[in-house]
Coordinates of C-alpha atoms and ligand atoms in Angstrom, one line a residue:
X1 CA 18.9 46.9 -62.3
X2 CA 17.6 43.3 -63.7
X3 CA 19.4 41.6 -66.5
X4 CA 16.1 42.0 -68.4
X5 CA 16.6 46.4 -67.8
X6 CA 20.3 45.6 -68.7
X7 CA 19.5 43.9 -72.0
X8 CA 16.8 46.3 -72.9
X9 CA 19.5 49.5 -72.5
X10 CA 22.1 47.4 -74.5
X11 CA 19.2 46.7 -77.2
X12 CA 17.8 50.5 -77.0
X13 CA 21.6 51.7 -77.9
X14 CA 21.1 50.3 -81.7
X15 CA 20.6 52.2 -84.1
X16 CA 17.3 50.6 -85.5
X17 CA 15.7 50.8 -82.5
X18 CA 16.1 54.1 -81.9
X19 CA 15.0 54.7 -84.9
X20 CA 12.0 52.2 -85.1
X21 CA 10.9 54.4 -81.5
X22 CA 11.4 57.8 -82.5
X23 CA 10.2 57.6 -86.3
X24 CA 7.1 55.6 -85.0
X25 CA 3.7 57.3 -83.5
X26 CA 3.6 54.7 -81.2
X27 CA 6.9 55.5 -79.6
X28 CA 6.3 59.1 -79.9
X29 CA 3.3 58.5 -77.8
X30 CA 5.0 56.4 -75.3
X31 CA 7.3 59.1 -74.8
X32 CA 4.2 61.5 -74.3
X33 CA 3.5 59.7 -71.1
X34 CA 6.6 61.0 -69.8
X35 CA 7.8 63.9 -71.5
X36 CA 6.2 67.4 -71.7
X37 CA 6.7 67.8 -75.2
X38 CA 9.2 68.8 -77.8
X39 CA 9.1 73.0 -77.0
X40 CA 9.6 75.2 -74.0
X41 CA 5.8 76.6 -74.6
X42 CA 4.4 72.9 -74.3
X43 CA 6.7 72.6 -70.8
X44 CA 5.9 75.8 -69.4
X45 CA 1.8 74.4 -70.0
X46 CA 2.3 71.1 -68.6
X47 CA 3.6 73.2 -65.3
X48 CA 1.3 75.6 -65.5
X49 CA -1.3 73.0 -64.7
X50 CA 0.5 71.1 -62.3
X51 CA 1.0 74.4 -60.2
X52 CA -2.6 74.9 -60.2
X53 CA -2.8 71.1 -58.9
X54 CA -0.6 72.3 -55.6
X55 CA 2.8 71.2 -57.6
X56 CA 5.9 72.1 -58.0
X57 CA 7.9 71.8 -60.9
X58 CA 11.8 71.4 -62.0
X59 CA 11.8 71.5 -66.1
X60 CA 14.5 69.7 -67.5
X61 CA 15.6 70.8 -71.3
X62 CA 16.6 67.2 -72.3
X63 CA 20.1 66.4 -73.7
X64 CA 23.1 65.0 -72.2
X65 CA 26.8 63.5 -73.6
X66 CA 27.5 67.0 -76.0
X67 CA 30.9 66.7 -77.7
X68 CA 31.2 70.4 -78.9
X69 CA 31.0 73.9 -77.2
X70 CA 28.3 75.0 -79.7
X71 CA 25.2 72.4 -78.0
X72 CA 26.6 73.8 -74.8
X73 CA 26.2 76.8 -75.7
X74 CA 22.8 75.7 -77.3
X75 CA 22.0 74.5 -74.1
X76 CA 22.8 77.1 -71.9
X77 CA 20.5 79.4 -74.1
X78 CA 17.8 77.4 -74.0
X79 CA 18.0 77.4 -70.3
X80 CA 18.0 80.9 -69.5
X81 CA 14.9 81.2 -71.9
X82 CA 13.2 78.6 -69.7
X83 CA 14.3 80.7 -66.1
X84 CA 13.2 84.1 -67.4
X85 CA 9.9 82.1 -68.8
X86 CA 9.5 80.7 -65.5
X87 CA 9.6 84.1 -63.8
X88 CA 7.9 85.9 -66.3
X89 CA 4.9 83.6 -66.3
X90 CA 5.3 83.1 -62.4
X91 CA 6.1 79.2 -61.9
X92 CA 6.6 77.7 -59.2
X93 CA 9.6 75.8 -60.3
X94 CA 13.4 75.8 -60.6
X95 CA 15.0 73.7 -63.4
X96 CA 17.3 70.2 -63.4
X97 CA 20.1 70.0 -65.9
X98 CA 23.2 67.7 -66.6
X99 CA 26.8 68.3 -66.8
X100 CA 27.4 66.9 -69.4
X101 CA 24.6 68.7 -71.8
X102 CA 27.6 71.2 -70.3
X103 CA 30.3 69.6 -71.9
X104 CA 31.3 67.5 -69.2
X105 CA 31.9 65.2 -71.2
X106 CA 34.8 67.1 -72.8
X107 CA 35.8 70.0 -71.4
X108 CA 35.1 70.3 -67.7
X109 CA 36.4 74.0 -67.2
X110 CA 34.2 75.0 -70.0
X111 CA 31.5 72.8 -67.8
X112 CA 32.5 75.0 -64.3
X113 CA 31.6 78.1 -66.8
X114 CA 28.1 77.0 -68.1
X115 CA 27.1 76.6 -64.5
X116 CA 28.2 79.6 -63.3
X117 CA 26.0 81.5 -65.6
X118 CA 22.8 79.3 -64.7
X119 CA 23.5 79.9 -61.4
X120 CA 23.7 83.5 -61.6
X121 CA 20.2 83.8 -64.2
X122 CA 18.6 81.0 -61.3
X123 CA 19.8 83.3 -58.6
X124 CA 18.7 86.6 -60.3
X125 CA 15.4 85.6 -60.6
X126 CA 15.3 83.8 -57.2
X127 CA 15.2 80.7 -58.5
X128 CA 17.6 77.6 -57.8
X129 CA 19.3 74.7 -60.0
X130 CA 19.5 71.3 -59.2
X131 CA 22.2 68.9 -61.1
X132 CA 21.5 65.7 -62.2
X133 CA 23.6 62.9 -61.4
X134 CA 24.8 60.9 -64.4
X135 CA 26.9 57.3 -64.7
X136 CA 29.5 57.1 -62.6
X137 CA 32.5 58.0 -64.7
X138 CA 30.8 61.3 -63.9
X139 CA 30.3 61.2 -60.2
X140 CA 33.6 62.6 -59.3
X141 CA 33.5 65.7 -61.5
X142 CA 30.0 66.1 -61.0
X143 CA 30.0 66.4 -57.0
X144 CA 33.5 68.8 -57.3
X145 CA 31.5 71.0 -59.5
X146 CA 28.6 71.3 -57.5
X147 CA 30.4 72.1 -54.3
X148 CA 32.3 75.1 -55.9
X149 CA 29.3 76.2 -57.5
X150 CA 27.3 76.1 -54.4
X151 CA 30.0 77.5 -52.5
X152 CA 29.6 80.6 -54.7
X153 CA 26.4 81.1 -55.4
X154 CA 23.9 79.1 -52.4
X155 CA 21.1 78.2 -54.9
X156 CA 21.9 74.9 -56.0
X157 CA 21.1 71.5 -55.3
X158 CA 22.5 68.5 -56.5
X159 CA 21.0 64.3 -57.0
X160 CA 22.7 61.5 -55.4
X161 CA 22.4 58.1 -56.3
X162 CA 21.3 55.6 -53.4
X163 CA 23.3 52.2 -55.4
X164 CA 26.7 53.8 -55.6
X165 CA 29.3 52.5 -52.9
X166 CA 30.1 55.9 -52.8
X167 CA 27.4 58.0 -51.9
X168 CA 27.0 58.1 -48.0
X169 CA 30.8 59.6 -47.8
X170 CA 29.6 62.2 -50.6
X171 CA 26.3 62.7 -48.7
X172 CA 28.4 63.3 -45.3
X173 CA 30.4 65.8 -46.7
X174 CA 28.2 67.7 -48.8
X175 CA 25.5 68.0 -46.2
X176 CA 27.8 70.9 -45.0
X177 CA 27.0 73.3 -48.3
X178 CA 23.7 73.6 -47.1
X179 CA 21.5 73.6 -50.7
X180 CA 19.0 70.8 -51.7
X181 CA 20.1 67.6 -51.9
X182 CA 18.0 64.9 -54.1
X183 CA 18.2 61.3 -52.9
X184 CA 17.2 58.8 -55.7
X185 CA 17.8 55.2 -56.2
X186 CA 20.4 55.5 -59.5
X187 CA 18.9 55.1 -63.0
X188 CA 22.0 53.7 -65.0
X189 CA 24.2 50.5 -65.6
X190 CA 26.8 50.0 -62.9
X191 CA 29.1 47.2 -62.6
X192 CA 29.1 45.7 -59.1
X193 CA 32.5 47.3 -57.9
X194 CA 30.7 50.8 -58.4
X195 CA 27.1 50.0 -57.5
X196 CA 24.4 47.7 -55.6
X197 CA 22.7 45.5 -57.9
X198 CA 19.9 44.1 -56.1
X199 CA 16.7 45.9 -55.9
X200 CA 16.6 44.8 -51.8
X201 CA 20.0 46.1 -51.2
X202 CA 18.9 49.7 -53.5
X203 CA 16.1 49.9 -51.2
X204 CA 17.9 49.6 -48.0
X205 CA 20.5 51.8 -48.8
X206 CA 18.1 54.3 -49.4
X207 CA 16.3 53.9 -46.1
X208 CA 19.6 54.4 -44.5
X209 CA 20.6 57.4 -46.7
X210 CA 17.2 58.7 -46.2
X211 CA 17.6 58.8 -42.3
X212 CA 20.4 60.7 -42.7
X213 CA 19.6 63.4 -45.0
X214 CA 16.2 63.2 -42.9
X215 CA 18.0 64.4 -39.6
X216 CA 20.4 66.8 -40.9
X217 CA 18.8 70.4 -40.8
X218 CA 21.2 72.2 -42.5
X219 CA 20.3 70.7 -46.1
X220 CA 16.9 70.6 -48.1
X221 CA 15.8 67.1 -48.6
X222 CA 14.6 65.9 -51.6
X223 CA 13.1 62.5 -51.3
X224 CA 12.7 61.3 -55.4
X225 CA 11.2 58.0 -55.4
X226 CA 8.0 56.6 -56.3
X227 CA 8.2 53.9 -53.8
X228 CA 5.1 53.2 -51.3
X229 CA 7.5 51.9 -48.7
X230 CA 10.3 55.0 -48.8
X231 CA 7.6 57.8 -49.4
X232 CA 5.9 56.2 -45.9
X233 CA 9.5 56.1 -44.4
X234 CA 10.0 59.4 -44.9
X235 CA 6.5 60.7 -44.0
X236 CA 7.3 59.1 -40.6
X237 CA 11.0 60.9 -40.1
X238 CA 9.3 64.2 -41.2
X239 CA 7.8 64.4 -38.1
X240 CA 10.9 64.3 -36.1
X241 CA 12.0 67.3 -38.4
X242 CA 12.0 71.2 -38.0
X243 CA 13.2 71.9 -41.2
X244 CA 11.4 71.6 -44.2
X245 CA 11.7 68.8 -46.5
X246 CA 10.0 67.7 -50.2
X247 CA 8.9 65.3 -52.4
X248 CA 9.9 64.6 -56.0
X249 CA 8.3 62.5 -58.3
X250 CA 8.5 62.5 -62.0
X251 CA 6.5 63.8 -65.1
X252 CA 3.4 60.7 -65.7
X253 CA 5.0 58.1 -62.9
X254 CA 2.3 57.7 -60.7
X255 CA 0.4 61.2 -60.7
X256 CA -2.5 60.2 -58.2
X257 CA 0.1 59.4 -55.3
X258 CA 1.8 62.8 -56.2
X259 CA -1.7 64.9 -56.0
X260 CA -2.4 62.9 -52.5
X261 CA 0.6 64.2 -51.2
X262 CA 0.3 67.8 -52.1
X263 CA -3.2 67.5 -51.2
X264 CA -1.9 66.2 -47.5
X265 CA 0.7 69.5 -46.8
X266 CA 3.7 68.0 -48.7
X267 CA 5.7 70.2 -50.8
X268 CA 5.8 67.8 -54.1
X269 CA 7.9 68.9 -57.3
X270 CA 7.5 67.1 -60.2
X271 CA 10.3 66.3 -62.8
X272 CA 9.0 67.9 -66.2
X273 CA 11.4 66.7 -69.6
X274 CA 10.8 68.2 -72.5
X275 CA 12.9 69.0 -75.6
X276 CA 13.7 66.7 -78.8
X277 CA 16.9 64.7 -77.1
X278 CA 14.2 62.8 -75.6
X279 CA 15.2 59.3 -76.6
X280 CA 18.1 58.4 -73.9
X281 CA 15.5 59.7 -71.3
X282 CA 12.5 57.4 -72.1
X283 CA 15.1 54.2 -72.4
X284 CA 15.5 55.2 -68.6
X285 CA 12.3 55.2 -67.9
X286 CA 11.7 52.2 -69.7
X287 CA 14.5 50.1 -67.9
X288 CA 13.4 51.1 -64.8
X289 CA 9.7 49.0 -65.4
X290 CA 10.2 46.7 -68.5
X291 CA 6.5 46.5 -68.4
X292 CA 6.3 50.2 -70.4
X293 CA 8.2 47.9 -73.2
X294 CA 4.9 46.0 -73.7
X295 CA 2.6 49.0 -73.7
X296 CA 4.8 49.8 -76.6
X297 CA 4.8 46.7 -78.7
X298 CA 1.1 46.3 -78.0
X299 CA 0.6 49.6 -79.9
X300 CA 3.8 48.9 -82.6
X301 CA 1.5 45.9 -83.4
X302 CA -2.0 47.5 -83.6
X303 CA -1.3 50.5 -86.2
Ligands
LIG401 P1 11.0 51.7 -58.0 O1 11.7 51.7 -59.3 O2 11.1 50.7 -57.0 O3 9.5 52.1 -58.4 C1 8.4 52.2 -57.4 C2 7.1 52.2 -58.1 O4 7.0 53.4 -58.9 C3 7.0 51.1 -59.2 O5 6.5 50.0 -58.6 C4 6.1 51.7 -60.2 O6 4.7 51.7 -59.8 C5 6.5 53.2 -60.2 N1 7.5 53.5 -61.2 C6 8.8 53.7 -61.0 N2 9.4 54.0 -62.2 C7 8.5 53.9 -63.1 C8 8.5 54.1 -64.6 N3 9.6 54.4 -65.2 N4 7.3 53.9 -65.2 C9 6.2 53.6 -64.6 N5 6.1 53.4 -63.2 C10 7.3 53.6 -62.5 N6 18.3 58.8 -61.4 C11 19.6 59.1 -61.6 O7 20.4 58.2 -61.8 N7 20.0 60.4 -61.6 C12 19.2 61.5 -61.4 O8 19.6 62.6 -61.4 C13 17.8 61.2 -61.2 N8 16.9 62.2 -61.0 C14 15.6 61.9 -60.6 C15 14.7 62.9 -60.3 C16 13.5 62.6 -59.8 C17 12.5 63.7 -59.4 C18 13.1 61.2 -59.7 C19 11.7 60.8 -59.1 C20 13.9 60.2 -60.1 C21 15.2 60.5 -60.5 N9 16.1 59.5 -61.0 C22 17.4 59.8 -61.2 C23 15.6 58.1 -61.2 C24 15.7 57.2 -60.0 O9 17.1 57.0 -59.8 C25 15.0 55.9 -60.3 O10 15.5 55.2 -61.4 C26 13.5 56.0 -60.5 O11 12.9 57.0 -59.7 C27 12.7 54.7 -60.2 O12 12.9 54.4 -58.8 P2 11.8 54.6 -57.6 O13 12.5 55.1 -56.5 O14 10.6 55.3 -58.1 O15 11.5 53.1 -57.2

């Protein structure tokens, strides 16, 4: 991540920015570009039409870093609403959450709970679950959890993050729990001991990763980047592959180059946020191309 990204997520963490973004219609309508909206009904429109564009969907009910059992339990409703919507309405779709919208944060037995019962509403309805992957004083808990969960129920998935030191050992060993797994480059601050800094080094260790996870048949692939170079890259493994493999891209980050794709016999699922915790979620997406920043101003300055 550039020191401009890391400044910006430093900046975004005030209180009067947050509030000058979500109190103004001009950062309520930069978040429109890439979340659904604030309700499940505005989600569950939003992937009705992508369906009917050849895409698949994961919906992710936004929140993350709860501190009591009563937004877990908040959040574990408001998933199973979404699943039985889902089925009910027929999409094509599964849904993404965090563990620590779980209580992860606090409480990681009550965490191992929440996901059992996702698991088992996903799994009911044939549906699957994938978990995001958070900072890194999650990782450990986060990839534990997963692997019992899998283990038990076989309908989860689970992100890892190409910058982390870590990952190839975690990708080695959980490629033997079969289930999705979602390759991505790593959205938040690192220090250097825990993560790659430089976007050349991101890259490569994602083309390496990507190999890997490319050749292993026993796992799902999910290739979640944006990126000309790795969506060509993996393209061009695919075809040394027997097993099938996808594409995910997220909610208003480069739509044409995900319609092209379905349109060319790739499965693509996009990443569909919606829900009123949307504010750590744009600062994200906002880090990742400071450029959004200035869309922003530009409109903060012409109401
Ligand atoms: P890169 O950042 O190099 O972008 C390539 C091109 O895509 C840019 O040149 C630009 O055109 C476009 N682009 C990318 N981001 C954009 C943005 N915000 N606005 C506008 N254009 C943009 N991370 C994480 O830490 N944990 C997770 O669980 C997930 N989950 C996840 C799911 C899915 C489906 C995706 C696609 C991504 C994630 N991520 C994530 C985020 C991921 O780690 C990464 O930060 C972003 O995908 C941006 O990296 P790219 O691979 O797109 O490359």
């Amino acid at each position: 991540m550039s020191a401009f990204s890391r400044s910006l997520v430093a900046v975004a963490d005030s209180v009067p920015v947050r509030r000058l973004v979500m109190g103004t219609r001009a950062g309520r309508a930069l978040a429109h570009r890439f979340v659904a909206g604030e309700t499940l009904d505005e989600a569950i429109d939003v992937a009705r039409h992508l369906n009917r564009q050849g895409l698949v969907v994961s919906l992710d009910l936004l929140g993350e870093e709860v501190t009591e059992p009563g937004s877990v339990e908040a959040a574990i409703s408001g998933y199973e609403e979404c699943l039985t919507r889902m089925a009910a309405e027929g999409i094509a779709g599964n849904i993404s959450i965090k563990l620590t919208q779980l209580g992860l944060a606090f409480n990681q037995q009550l965490t191992g709970a929440g996901l059992d019962r996702l698991a088992t509403a996903a799994g009911e309805l044939g549906l699957s679950v994938t978990i995001d992957m958070e900072d890194s004083g999650y990782t450990d808990a986060t990839v534990g959890l997963y692997e019992a969960a899998q283990r038990r129920h076989g309908n989860l998935g689970l992100a890892l993050q190409a910058y982390l030191h870590r990952t190839p050992a975690d990708l080695e060993r959980l490629a033997n729990w079969g289930g999705h797994i979602r390759l991505c480059k790593g959205a938040y601050v690192e220090p250097p001991d825990v993560a790659l800094q430089g976007k050349h080094e991101v890259d490569a260790a994602f083309a390496r990763l990507l190999e890997f996870l490319m050749a292993d048949e026993g796992v799902m692939p999910a290739v979640a980047t944006h990126d000309d170079r790795l969506i060509d890259l993996a393209r061009s493994r695919a075809q040394r592959r027997t097993e099938p493999f996808e594409f995910q891209m997220l909610y208003g980050v480069r739509p044409r180059i995900q319609r092209e794709l379905a349109a060319t016999g790739h499965q693509v699922r996009i990443y569909i946020p919606y829900g009123i915790a949307w504010y750590p979620y744009l600062v994200r997406r906002l880090a990742e191309r400071p450029a959004n920043v200035g869309f922003f101003l530009r409109a903060l300055i012409s109401r």
